[in-house]
Amino acid sequence: MKIFSSFDTQLKSKYIHDLSETYGQENIVTITRSNFYFLKKVAIHIVFWLMIYVISLWWMIAMVWIQATLSYGIWIALPFSIIFFLIAAENYIDYSMNYAIFTPHEAILVEQIVFFKRNIRSLDVKHIKSITILKSNTIFLI
């Protein structure tokens, strides 16, 4: 699906199809985000957002039962809920649309930055001397 000019959800499959015709399917390696990233950055935010929303609705109903004239619970929780939802949406875009494709001759890194910008970087593998991965937390070792 192509919503904006730089937001093509089928780009990954197009790249893989074109590169597999050129180099063969066995010579292409695709690296994507892990399912742990999805759990940590997307699912937890959505669950937290829903919990805040449900608690605020419960609070609003409780205020009506004790004869409060106006309950502001929904208006207090709504901005926070929207913020958590937007953070989860941005992290889902990172999860599903950021990837690296390695072929025998080049490395391609595709990064989608929300809806309006995409960075595609390509590097000839002859120029790669070493790869270093820095992990700042022990939780990333899982």
mmCIF file of N, CA and C in Angstrom:
data_model
loop_
_atom_site.group_PDB
_atom_site.id
_atom_site.type_symbol
_atom_site.label_atom_id
_atom_site.label_comp_id
_atom_site.label_asym_id
_atom_site.label_seq_id
_atom_site.Cartn_x
_atom_site.Cartn_y
_atom_site.Cartn_z
ATOM 1 N N MET A 1 0.849 -1.167 0.000
ATOM 2 C CA MET A 1 0.000 0.000 0.000
ATOM 3 C C MET A 1 0.894 1.229 0.000
ATOM 4 N N LYS A 2 0.585 2.185 -0.839
ATOM 5 C CA LYS A 2 1.367 3.399 -0.941
ATOM 6 C C LYS A 2 0.488 4.575 -0.551
ATOM 7 N N ILE A 3 0.662 5.083 0.679
ATOM 8 C CA ILE A 3 -0.155 6.181 1.171
ATOM 9 C C ILE A 3 0.417 7.509 0.715
ATOM 10 N N PHE A 4 1.664 7.772 1.038
ATOM 11 C CA PHE A 4 2.363 8.962 0.595
ATOM 12 C C PHE A 4 3.453 8.521 -0.373
ATOM 13 N N SER A 5 4.099 9.465 -1.020
ATOM 14 C CA SER A 5 5.107 9.096 -2.016
ATOM 15 C C SER A 5 6.288 8.362 -1.394
ATOM 16 N N SER A 6 6.590 8.601 -0.123
ATOM 17 C CA SER A 6 7.714 7.926 0.518
ATOM 18 C C SER A 6 7.274 6.871 1.536
ATOM 19 N N PHE A 7 6.020 6.472 1.504
ATOM 20 C CA PHE A 7 5.515 5.485 2.464
ATOM 21 C C PHE A 7 4.920 4.319 1.692
ATOM 22 N N ASP A 8 5.782 3.465 1.195
ATOM 23 C CA ASP A 8 5.369 2.309 0.414
ATOM 24 C C ASP A 8 5.595 1.056 1.250
ATOM 25 N N THR A 9 4.510 0.414 1.661
ATOM 26 C CA THR A 9 4.631 -0.762 2.515
ATOM 27 C C THR A 9 5.075 -2.006 1.749
ATOM 28 N N GLN A 10 5.053 -1.954 0.437
ATOM 29 C CA GLN A 10 5.458 -3.099 -0.376
ATOM 30 C C GLN A 10 6.899 -2.979 -0.886
ATOM 31 N N LEU A 11 7.615 -1.944 -0.443
ATOM 32 C CA LEU A 11 8.967 -1.709 -0.941
ATOM 33 C C LEU A 11 9.905 -2.865 -0.610
ATOM 34 N N LYS A 12 9.784 -3.418 0.584
ATOM 35 C CA LYS A 12 10.658 -4.509 0.999
ATOM 36 C C LYS A 12 10.500 -5.720 0.086
ATOM 37 N N SER A 13 9.259 -6.097 -0.203
ATOM 38 C CA SER A 13 9.045 -7.257 -1.079
ATOM 39 C C SER A 13 9.505 -6.959 -2.507
ATOM 40 N N LYS A 14 9.369 -5.720 -2.951
ATOM 41 C CA LYS A 14 9.867 -5.352 -4.288
ATOM 42 C C LYS A 14 11.384 -5.463 -4.354
ATOM 43 N N TYR A 15 12.065 -4.933 -3.311
ATOM 44 C CA TYR A 15 13.525 -5.039 -3.261
ATOM 45 C C TYR A 15 13.965 -6.492 -3.271
ATOM 46 N N ILE A 16 13.361 -7.297 -2.412
ATOM 47 C CA ILE A 16 13.759 -8.702 -2.315
ATOM 48 C C ILE A 16 13.498 -9.438 -3.627
ATOM 49 N N HIS A 17 12.370 -9.163 -4.262
ATOM 50 C CA HIS A 17 12.053 -9.803 -5.547
ATOM 51 C C HIS A 17 13.066 -9.413 -6.613
ATOM 52 N N ASP A 18 13.360 -8.120 -6.725
ATOM 53 C CA ASP A 18 14.317 -7.663 -7.740
ATOM 54 C C ASP A 18 15.722 -8.199 -7.481
ATOM 55 N N LEU A 19 16.145 -8.176 -6.221
ATOM 56 C CA LEU A 19 17.483 -8.652 -5.902
ATOM 57 C C LEU A 19 17.599 -10.173 -6.019
ATOM 58 N N SER A 20 16.526 -10.899 -5.732
ATOM 59 C CA SER A 20 16.583 -12.353 -5.872
ATOM 60 C C SER A 20 16.639 -12.763 -7.334
ATOM 61 N N GLU A 21 16.060 -11.976 -8.212
ATOM 62 C CA GLU A 21 16.203 -12.262 -9.641
ATOM 63 C C GLU A 21 17.627 -12.012 -10.112
ATOM 64 N N THR A 22 18.290 -11.026 -9.520
ATOM 65 C CA THR A 22 19.655 -10.694 -9.915
ATOM 66 C C THR A 22 20.679 -11.648 -9.301
ATOM 67 N N TYR A 23 20.595 -11.862 -7.989
ATOM 68 C CA TYR A 23 21.626 -12.632 -7.279
ATOM 69 C C TYR A 23 21.194 -14.035 -6.895
ATOM 70 N N GLY A 24 19.909 -14.330 -6.946
ATOM 71 C CA GLY A 24 19.408 -15.613 -6.472
ATOM 72 C C GLY A 24 18.939 -15.498 -5.031
ATOM 73 N N GLN A 25 17.879 -16.203 -4.699
ATOM 74 C CA GLN A 25 17.278 -16.122 -3.365
ATOM 75 C C GLN A 25 18.242 -16.549 -2.255
ATOM 76 N N GLU A 26 19.099 -17.513 -2.527
ATOM 77 C CA GLU A 26 20.012 -18.010 -1.502
ATOM 78 C C GLU A 26 21.143 -17.040 -1.188
ATOM 79 N N ASN A 27 21.365 -16.025 -2.029
ATOM 80 C CA ASN A 27 22.444 -15.061 -1.821
ATOM 81 C C ASN A 27 21.970 -13.751 -1.201
ATOM 82 N N ILE A 28 20.743 -13.704 -0.711
ATOM 83 C CA ILE A 28 20.183 -12.486 -0.121
ATOM 84 C C ILE A 28 19.863 -12.748 1.345
ATOM 85 N N VAL A 29 20.307 -11.836 2.207
ATOM 86 C CA VAL A 29 20.017 -11.924 3.637
ATOM 87 C C VAL A 29 19.287 -10.649 4.031
ATOM 88 N N THR A 30 18.144 -10.817 4.695
ATOM 89 C CA THR A 30 17.358 -9.674 5.158
ATOM 90 C C THR A 30 17.358 -9.673 6.686
ATOM 91 N N ILE A 31 17.672 -8.521 7.258
ATOM 92 C CA ILE A 31 17.683 -8.375 8.714
ATOM 93 C C ILE A 31 16.608 -7.364 9.088
ATOM 94 N N THR A 32 15.710 -7.788 9.978
ATOM 95 C CA THR A 32 14.620 -6.927 10.435
ATOM 96 C C THR A 32 14.640 -6.851 11.957
ATOM 97 N N ARG A 33 13.724 -6.055 12.501
ATOM 98 C CA ARG A 33 13.595 -5.939 13.956
ATOM 99 C C ARG A 33 13.026 -7.239 14.530
ATOM 100 N N SER A 34 13.387 -7.535 15.776
ATOM 101 C CA SER A 34 12.946 -8.774 16.405
ATOM 102 C C SER A 34 11.539 -8.633 16.963
ATOM 103 N N ASN A 35 10.941 -9.762 17.286
ATOM 104 C CA ASN A 35 9.624 -9.760 17.911
ATOM 105 C C ASN A 35 9.680 -9.199 19.334
ATOM 106 N N PHE A 36 10.839 -9.291 19.985
ATOM 107 C CA PHE A 36 11.009 -8.686 21.297
ATOM 108 C C PHE A 36 10.880 -7.166 21.201
ATOM 109 N N TYR A 37 11.394 -6.575 20.124
ATOM 110 C CA TYR A 37 11.235 -5.132 19.895
ATOM 111 C C TYR A 37 9.754 -4.797 19.771
ATOM 112 N N PHE A 38 8.996 -5.622 19.054
ATOM 113 C CA PHE A 38 7.558 -5.394 18.918
ATOM 114 C C PHE A 38 6.877 -5.448 20.282
ATOM 115 N N LEU A 39 7.217 -6.441 21.078
ATOM 116 C CA LEU A 39 6.619 -6.572 22.404
ATOM 117 C C LEU A 39 6.972 -5.383 23.290
ATOM 118 N N LYS A 40 8.248 -5.027 23.304
ATOM 119 C CA LYS A 40 8.731 -3.979 24.189
ATOM 120 C C LYS A 40 8.267 -2.596 23.769
ATOM 121 N N LYS A 41 8.280 -2.293 22.490
ATOM 122 C CA LYS A 41 8.031 -0.928 22.022
ATOM 123 C C LYS A 41 6.623 -0.685 21.497
ATOM 124 N N VAL A 42 5.900 -1.723 21.100
ATOM 125 C CA VAL A 42 4.576 -1.518 20.511
ATOM 126 C C VAL A 42 3.483 -2.076 21.421
ATOM 127 N N ALA A 43 3.544 -3.342 21.717
ATOM 128 C CA ALA A 43 2.457 -3.994 22.450
ATOM 129 C C ALA A 43 2.285 -3.414 23.857
ATOM 130 N N ILE A 44 3.374 -3.168 24.553
ATOM 131 C CA ILE A 44 3.266 -2.632 25.911
ATOM 132 C C ILE A 44 2.660 -1.234 25.894
ATOM 133 N N HIS A 45 3.031 -0.417 24.911
ATOM 134 C CA HIS A 45 2.455 0.924 24.809
ATOM 135 C C HIS A 45 0.955 0.863 24.541
ATOM 136 N N ILE A 46 0.537 -0.031 23.679
ATOM 137 C CA ILE A 46 -0.889 -0.136 23.365
ATOM 138 C C ILE A 46 -1.668 -0.625 24.585
ATOM 139 N N VAL A 47 -1.140 -1.624 25.283
ATOM 140 C CA VAL A 47 -1.822 -2.121 26.481
ATOM 141 C C VAL A 47 -1.898 -1.023 27.539
ATOM 142 N N PHE A 48 -0.820 -0.284 27.735
ATOM 143 C CA PHE A 48 -0.814 0.805 28.706
ATOM 144 C C PHE A 48 -1.824 1.886 28.315
ATOM 145 N N TRP A 49 -1.891 2.210 27.036
ATOM 146 C CA TRP A 49 -2.836 3.204 26.535
ATOM 147 C C TRP A 49 -4.270 2.753 26.793
ATOM 148 N N LEU A 50 -4.567 1.511 26.513
ATOM 149 C CA LEU A 50 -5.915 0.995 26.750
ATOM 150 C C LEU A 50 -6.256 0.960 28.236
ATOM 151 N N MET A 51 -5.277 0.632 29.074
ATOM 152 C CA MET A 51 -5.526 0.624 30.515
ATOM 153 C C MET A 51 -5.858 2.026 31.026
ATOM 154 N N ILE A 52 -5.122 3.020 30.580
ATOM 155 C CA ILE A 52 -5.407 4.395 30.995
ATOM 156 C C ILE A 52 -6.798 4.807 30.536
ATOM 157 N N TYR A 53 -7.128 4.448 29.327
ATOM 158 C CA TYR A 53 -8.430 4.831 28.786
ATOM 159 C C TYR A 53 -9.569 4.151 29.558
ATOM 160 N N VAL A 54 -9.433 2.868 29.828
ATOM 161 C CA VAL A 54 -10.475 2.139 30.563
ATOM 162 C C VAL A 54 -10.599 2.656 31.991
ATOM 163 N N ILE A 55 -9.479 2.920 32.635
ATOM 164 C CA ILE A 55 -9.526 3.457 34.002
ATOM 165 C C ILE A 55 -10.187 4.824 34.017
ATOM 166 N N SER A 56 -9.897 5.656 33.020
ATOM 167 C CA SER A 56 -10.533 6.975 32.991
ATOM 168 C C SER A 56 -12.036 6.861 32.718
ATOM 169 N N LEU A 57 -12.432 5.913 31.885
ATOM 170 C CA LEU A 57 -13.863 5.700 31.668
ATOM 171 C C LEU A 57 -14.532 5.194 32.946
ATOM 172 N N TRP A 58 -13.876 4.281 33.647
ATOM 173 C CA TRP A 58 -14.422 3.781 34.907
ATOM 174 C C TRP A 58 -14.560 4.915 35.913
ATOM 175 N N TRP A 59 -13.535 5.783 35.985
ATOM 176 C CA TRP A 59 -13.575 6.922 36.892
ATOM 177 C C TRP A 59 -14.724 7.865 36.535
ATOM 178 N N MET A 60 -14.918 8.088 35.245
ATOM 179 C CA MET A 60 -16.006 8.961 34.804
ATOM 180 C C MET A 60 -17.368 8.376 35.205
ATOM 181 N N ILE A 61 -17.544 7.087 35.033
ATOM 182 C CA ILE A 61 -18.810 6.441 35.410
ATOM 183 C C ILE A 61 -18.998 6.508 36.926
ATOM 184 N N ALA A 62 -17.918 6.317 37.686
ATOM 185 C CA ALA A 62 -18.002 6.402 39.136
ATOM 186 C C ALA A 62 -18.394 7.812 39.576
ATOM 187 N N MET A 63 -17.877 8.820 38.901
ATOM 188 C CA MET A 63 -18.227 10.198 39.245
ATOM 189 C C MET A 63 -19.697 10.487 38.953
ATOM 190 N N VAL A 64 -20.240 9.907 37.922
ATOM 191 C CA VAL A 64 -21.661 10.109 37.600
ATOM 192 C C VAL A 64 -22.523 9.448 38.668
ATOM 193 N N TRP A 65 -22.075 8.280 39.158
ATOM 194 C CA TRP A 65 -22.857 7.569 40.173
ATOM 195 C C TRP A 65 -22.912 8.335 41.494
ATOM 196 N N ILE A 66 -21.892 9.090 41.820
ATOM 197 C CA ILE A 66 -21.928 9.837 43.079
ATOM 198 C C ILE A 66 -22.428 11.267 42.864
ATOM 199 N N GLN A 67 -23.152 11.469 41.793
ATOM 200 C CA GLN A 67 -23.841 12.723 41.493
ATOM 201 C C GLN A 67 -22.885 13.877 41.177
ATOM 202 N N ALA A 68 -21.753 13.602 40.591
ATOM 203 C CA ALA A 68 -20.881 14.680 40.132
ATOM 204 C C ALA A 68 -21.511 15.295 38.895
ATOM 205 N N THR A 69 -21.416 16.585 38.779
ATOM 206 C CA THR A 69 -22.053 17.253 37.645
ATOM 207 C C THR A 69 -21.290 17.030 36.358
ATOM 208 N N LEU A 70 -19.970 17.022 36.415
ATOM 209 C CA LEU A 70 -19.192 16.851 35.196
ATOM 210 C C LEU A 70 -17.909 16.100 35.538
ATOM 211 N N SER A 71 -17.628 15.104 34.780
ATOM 212 C CA SER A 71 -16.422 14.318 35.006
ATOM 213 C C SER A 71 -15.390 14.662 33.946
ATOM 214 N N TYR A 72 -14.209 14.966 34.408
ATOM 215 C CA TYR A 72 -13.138 15.327 33.483
ATOM 216 C C TYR A 72 -12.159 14.177 33.250
ATOM 217 N N GLY A 73 -12.479 13.012 33.678
ATOM 218 C CA GLY A 73 -11.555 11.882 33.545
ATOM 219 C C GLY A 73 -11.184 11.578 32.115
ATOM 220 N N ILE A 74 -12.169 11.623 31.248
ATOM 221 C CA ILE A 74 -11.882 11.318 29.845
ATOM 222 C C ILE A 74 -10.999 12.390 29.215
ATOM 223 N N TRP A 75 -11.171 13.618 29.638
ATOM 224 C CA TRP A 75 -10.377 14.715 29.066
ATOM 225 C C TRP A 75 -8.973 14.744 29.638
ATOM 226 N N ILE A 76 -8.809 14.207 30.838
ATOM 227 C CA ILE A 76 -7.470 14.122 31.416
ATOM 228 C C ILE A 76 -6.688 12.988 30.765
ATOM 229 N N ALA A 77 -7.329 11.859 30.550
ATOM 230 C CA ALA A 77 -6.634 10.679 30.025
ATOM 231 C C ALA A 77 -6.450 10.721 28.515
ATOM 232 N N LEU A 78 -7.298 11.442 27.812
ATOM 233 C CA LEU A 78 -7.236 11.427 26.347
ATOM 234 C C LEU A 78 -5.906 11.925 25.787
ATOM 235 N N PRO A 79 -5.349 13.067 26.238
ATOM 236 C CA PRO A 79 -4.051 13.481 25.682
ATOM 237 C C PRO A 79 -2.940 12.463 25.934
ATOM 238 N N PHE A 80 -2.922 11.873 27.147
ATOM 239 C CA PHE A 80 -1.910 10.861 27.441
ATOM 240 C C PHE A 80 -2.116 9.618 26.582
ATOM 241 N N SER A 81 -3.351 9.247 26.365
ATOM 242 C CA SER A 81 -3.648 8.085 25.531
ATOM 243 C C SER A 81 -3.199 8.319 24.102
ATOM 244 N N ILE A 82 -3.431 9.509 23.588
ATOM 245 C CA ILE A 82 -3.018 9.830 22.217
ATOM 246 C C ILE A 82 -1.496 9.805 22.102
ATOM 247 N N ILE A 83 -0.803 10.322 23.110
ATOM 248 C CA ILE A 83 0.662 10.320 23.084
ATOM 249 C C ILE A 83 1.197 8.888 23.058
ATOM 250 N N PHE A 84 0.662 8.018 23.922
ATOM 251 C CA PHE A 84 1.124 6.631 23.934
ATOM 252 C C PHE A 84 0.778 5.917 22.634
ATOM 253 N N PHE A 85 -0.377 6.227 22.059
ATOM 254 C CA PHE A 85 -0.749 5.615 20.784
ATOM 255 C C PHE A 85 0.191 6.068 19.672
ATOM 256 N N LEU A 86 0.550 7.352 19.623
ATOM 257 C CA LEU A 86 1.466 7.844 18.593
ATOM 258 C C LEU A 86 2.858 7.255 18.752
ATOM 259 N N ILE A 87 3.298 7.094 19.994
ATOM 260 C CA ILE A 87 4.597 6.452 20.219
ATOM 261 C C ILE A 87 4.560 5.006 19.742
ATOM 262 N N ALA A 88 3.479 4.303 20.038
ATOM 263 C CA ALA A 88 3.343 2.914 19.585
ATOM 264 C C ALA A 88 3.275 2.844 18.065
ATOM 265 N N ALA A 89 2.574 3.785 17.427
ATOM 266 C CA ALA A 89 2.482 3.794 15.967
ATOM 267 C C ALA A 89 3.847 4.050 15.335
ATOM 268 N N GLU A 90 4.609 4.978 15.891
ATOM 269 C CA GLU A 90 5.944 5.246 15.358
ATOM 270 C C GLU A 90 6.855 4.036 15.531
ATOM 271 N N ASN A 91 6.777 3.388 16.682
ATOM 272 C CA ASN A 91 7.594 2.192 16.904
ATOM 273 C C ASN A 91 7.157 1.033 16.011
ATOM 274 N N TYR A 92 5.865 0.942 15.698
ATOM 275 C CA TYR A 92 5.420 -0.096 14.774
ATOM 276 C C TYR A 92 5.961 0.150 13.367
ATOM 277 N N ILE A 93 6.005 1.403 12.963
ATOM 278 C CA ILE A 93 6.600 1.728 11.655
ATOM 279 C C ILE A 93 8.076 1.331 11.656
ATOM 280 N N ASP A 94 8.791 1.611 12.754
ATOM 281 C CA ASP A 94 10.185 1.177 12.863
ATOM 282 C C ASP A 94 10.297 -0.342 12.787
ATOM 283 N N TYR A 95 9.396 -1.032 13.470
ATOM 284 C CA TYR A 95 9.417 -2.498 13.502
ATOM 285 C C TYR A 95 9.174 -3.093 12.118
ATOM 286 N N SER A 96 8.204 -2.557 11.409
ATOM 287 C CA SER A 96 7.809 -3.201 10.158
ATOM 288 C C SER A 96 8.511 -2.666 8.917
ATOM 289 N N MET A 97 9.040 -1.451 8.954
ATOM 290 C CA MET A 97 9.558 -0.855 7.724
ATOM 291 C C MET A 97 11.036 -0.483 7.769
ATOM 292 N N ASN A 98 11.752 -0.802 8.826
ATOM 293 C CA ASN A 98 13.196 -0.600 8.881
ATOM 294 C C ASN A 98 13.868 -1.961 8.748
ATOM 295 N N TYR A 99 14.753 -2.078 7.780
ATOM 296 C CA TYR A 99 15.394 -3.360 7.535
ATOM 297 C C TYR A 99 16.695 -3.147 6.772
ATOM 298 N N ALA A 100 17.485 -4.192 6.723
ATOM 299 C CA ALA A 100 18.727 -4.190 5.958
ATOM 300 C C ALA A 100 18.724 -5.417 5.053
ATOM 301 N N ILE A 101 19.191 -5.215 3.831
ATOM 302 C CA ILE A 101 19.286 -6.308 2.861
ATOM 303 C C ILE A 101 20.745 -6.410 2.427
ATOM 304 N N PHE A 102 21.292 -7.610 2.545
ATOM 305 C CA PHE A 102 22.676 -7.846 2.152
ATOM 306 C C PHE A 102 22.707 -8.776 0.953
ATOM 307 N N THR A 103 23.450 -8.373 -0.058
ATOM 308 C CA THR A 103 23.670 -9.174 -1.259
ATOM 309 C C THR A 103 25.175 -9.416 -1.377
ATOM 310 N N PRO A 104 25.619 -10.211 -2.343
ATOM 311 C CA PRO A 104 27.067 -10.417 -2.491
ATOM 312 C C PRO A 104 27.841 -9.144 -2.856
ATOM 313 N N HIS A 105 27.144 -8.118 -3.385
ATOM 314 C CA HIS A 105 27.859 -6.925 -3.833
ATOM 315 C C HIS A 105 27.517 -5.652 -3.076
ATOM 316 N N GLU A 106 26.392 -5.618 -2.357
ATOM 317 C CA GLU A 106 26.020 -4.382 -1.673
ATOM 318 C C GLU A 106 25.197 -4.666 -0.420
ATOM 319 N N ALA A 107 25.201 -3.662 0.452
ATOM 320 C CA ALA A 107 24.363 -3.679 1.646
ATOM 321 C C ALA A 107 23.411 -2.486 1.525
ATOM 322 N N ILE A 108 22.128 -2.737 1.718
ATOM 323 C CA ILE A 108 21.106 -1.696 1.599
ATOM 324 C C ILE A 108 20.412 -1.562 2.944
ATOM 325 N N LEU A 109 20.378 -0.347 3.485
ATOM 326 C CA LEU A 109 19.697 -0.059 4.743
ATOM 327 C C LEU A 109 18.532 0.877 4.436
ATOM 328 N N VAL A 110 17.326 0.444 4.784
ATOM 329 C CA VAL A 110 16.117 1.229 4.547
ATOM 330 C C VAL A 110 15.538 1.628 5.905
ATOM 331 N N GLU A 111 15.378 2.931 6.116
ATOM 332 C CA GLU A 111 14.808 3.464 7.349
ATOM 333 C C GLU A 111 13.632 4.363 6.993
ATOM 334 N N GLN A 112 12.456 4.019 7.474
ATOM 335 C CA GLN A 112 11.260 4.845 7.287
ATOM 336 C C GLN A 112 11.139 5.772 8.485
ATOM 337 N N ILE A 113 11.056 7.057 8.233
ATOM 338 C CA ILE A 113 10.916 8.045 9.299
ATOM 339 C C ILE A 113 9.493 8.571 9.233
ATOM 340 N N VAL A 114 8.641 8.035 10.071
ATOM 341 C CA VAL A 114 7.195 8.275 10.133
ATOM 342 C C VAL A 114 6.613 8.127 8.730
ATOM 343 N N PHE A 115 5.788 9.058 8.276
ATOM 344 C CA PHE A 115 5.117 8.881 6.986
ATOM 345 C C PHE A 115 5.796 9.630 5.844
ATOM 346 N N PHE A 116 6.567 10.631 6.139
ATOM 347 C CA PHE A 116 6.950 11.579 5.112
ATOM 348 C C PHE A 116 8.379 11.464 4.609
ATOM 349 N N LYS A 117 9.206 10.663 5.222
ATOM 350 C CA LYS A 117 10.594 10.598 4.805
ATOM 351 C C LYS A 117 11.126 9.178 4.911
ATOM 352 N N ARG A 118 11.928 8.810 3.950
ATOM 353 C CA ARG A 118 12.582 7.507 3.956
ATOM 354 C C ARG A 118 14.055 7.715 3.602
ATOM 355 N N ASN A 119 14.919 7.074 4.374
ATOM 356 C CA ASN A 119 16.345 7.078 4.083
ATOM 357 C C ASN A 119 16.721 5.707 3.536
ATOM 358 N N ILE A 120 17.305 5.696 2.358
ATOM 359 C CA ILE A 120 17.806 4.454 1.767
ATOM 360 C C ILE A 120 19.293 4.658 1.520
ATOM 361 N N ARG A 121 20.077 3.847 2.211
ATOM 362 C CA ARG A 121 21.520 3.949 2.045
ATOM 363 C C ARG A 121 22.046 2.643 1.478
ATOM 364 N N SER A 122 22.965 2.760 0.572
ATOM 365 C CA SER A 122 23.558 1.590 -0.046
ATOM 366 C C SER A 122 25.075 1.698 0.073
ATOM 367 N N LEU A 123 25.698 0.561 0.290
ATOM 368 C CA LEU A 123 27.138 0.532 0.459
ATOM 369 C C LEU A 123 27.696 -0.688 -0.252
ATOM 370 N N ASP A 124 28.755 -0.488 -0.976
ATOM 371 C CA ASP A 124 29.440 -1.596 -1.634
ATOM 372 C C ASP A 124 30.134 -2.424 -0.560
ATOM 373 N N VAL A 125 29.951 -3.737 -0.593
ATOM 374 C CA VAL A 125 30.498 -4.589 0.471
ATOM 375 C C VAL A 125 32.025 -4.619 0.470
ATOM 376 N N LYS A 126 32.663 -4.181 -0.576
ATOM 377 C CA LYS A 126 34.126 -4.113 -0.603
ATOM 378 C C LYS A 126 34.637 -3.075 0.400
ATOM 379 N N HIS A 127 33.796 -2.086 0.729
ATOM 380 C CA HIS A 127 34.199 -1.023 1.645
ATOM 381 C C HIS A 127 33.960 -1.373 3.107
ATOM 382 N N ILE A 128 33.296 -2.480 3.399
ATOM 383 C CA ILE A 128 33.031 -2.878 4.779
ATOM 384 C C ILE A 128 34.231 -3.646 5.305
ATOM 385 N N LYS A 129 34.831 -3.116 6.371
ATOM 386 C CA LYS A 129 35.988 -3.777 6.972
ATOM 387 C C LYS A 129 35.611 -4.536 8.233
ATOM 388 N N SER A 130 34.698 -3.986 9.017
ATOM 389 C CA SER A 130 34.259 -4.663 10.224
ATOM 390 C C SER A 130 32.863 -4.169 10.589
ATOM 391 N N ILE A 131 32.187 -4.979 11.398
ATOM 392 C CA ILE A 131 30.854 -4.627 11.887
ATOM 393 C C ILE A 131 30.890 -4.743 13.400
ATOM 394 N N THR A 132 30.449 -3.680 14.070
ATOM 395 C CA THR A 132 30.423 -3.643 15.519
ATOM 396 C C THR A 132 29.009 -3.338 15.978
ATOM 397 N N ILE A 133 28.532 -4.092 16.954
ATOM 398 C CA ILE A 133 27.210 -3.859 17.521
ATOM 399 C C ILE A 133 27.396 -3.474 18.980
ATOM 400 N N LEU A 134 26.936 -2.281 19.338
ATOM 401 C CA LEU A 134 27.015 -1.812 20.714
ATOM 402 C C LEU A 134 25.663 -1.998 21.375
ATOM 403 N N LYS A 135 25.662 -2.642 22.526
ATOM 404 C CA LYS A 135 24.438 -2.855 23.290
ATOM 405 C C LYS A 135 24.607 -2.167 24.624
ATOM 406 N N SER A 136 23.657 -1.275 24.924
ATOM 407 C CA SER A 136 23.804 -0.459 26.125
ATOM 408 C C SER A 136 23.089 -1.046 27.339
ATOM 409 N N ASN A 137 22.394 -2.148 27.169
ATOM 410 C CA ASN A 137 21.599 -2.684 28.263
ATOM 411 C C ASN A 137 21.614 -4.205 28.176
ATOM 412 N N THR A 138 21.546 -4.879 29.314
ATOM 413 C CA THR A 138 21.553 -6.333 29.295
ATOM 414 C C THR A 138 20.255 -6.902 28.766
ATOM 415 N N ILE A 139 19.173 -6.104 28.748
ATOM 416 C CA ILE A 139 17.894 -6.589 28.233
ATOM 417 C C ILE A 139 17.984 -6.862 26.727
ATOM 418 N N PHE A 140 18.915 -6.207 26.035
ATOM 419 C CA PHE A 140 19.063 -6.416 24.602
ATOM 420 C C PHE A 140 19.740 -7.736 24.274
ATOM 421 N N LEU A 141 20.327 -8.380 25.246
ATOM 422 C CA LEU A 141 21.000 -9.648 25.012
ATOM 423 C C LEU A 141 20.037 -10.801 24.802
ATOM 424 N N ILE A 142 18.770 -10.603 25.145
ATOM 425 C CA ILE A 142 17.777 -11.674 25.004
ATOM 426 C C ILE A 142 17.448 -11.889 23.558
#
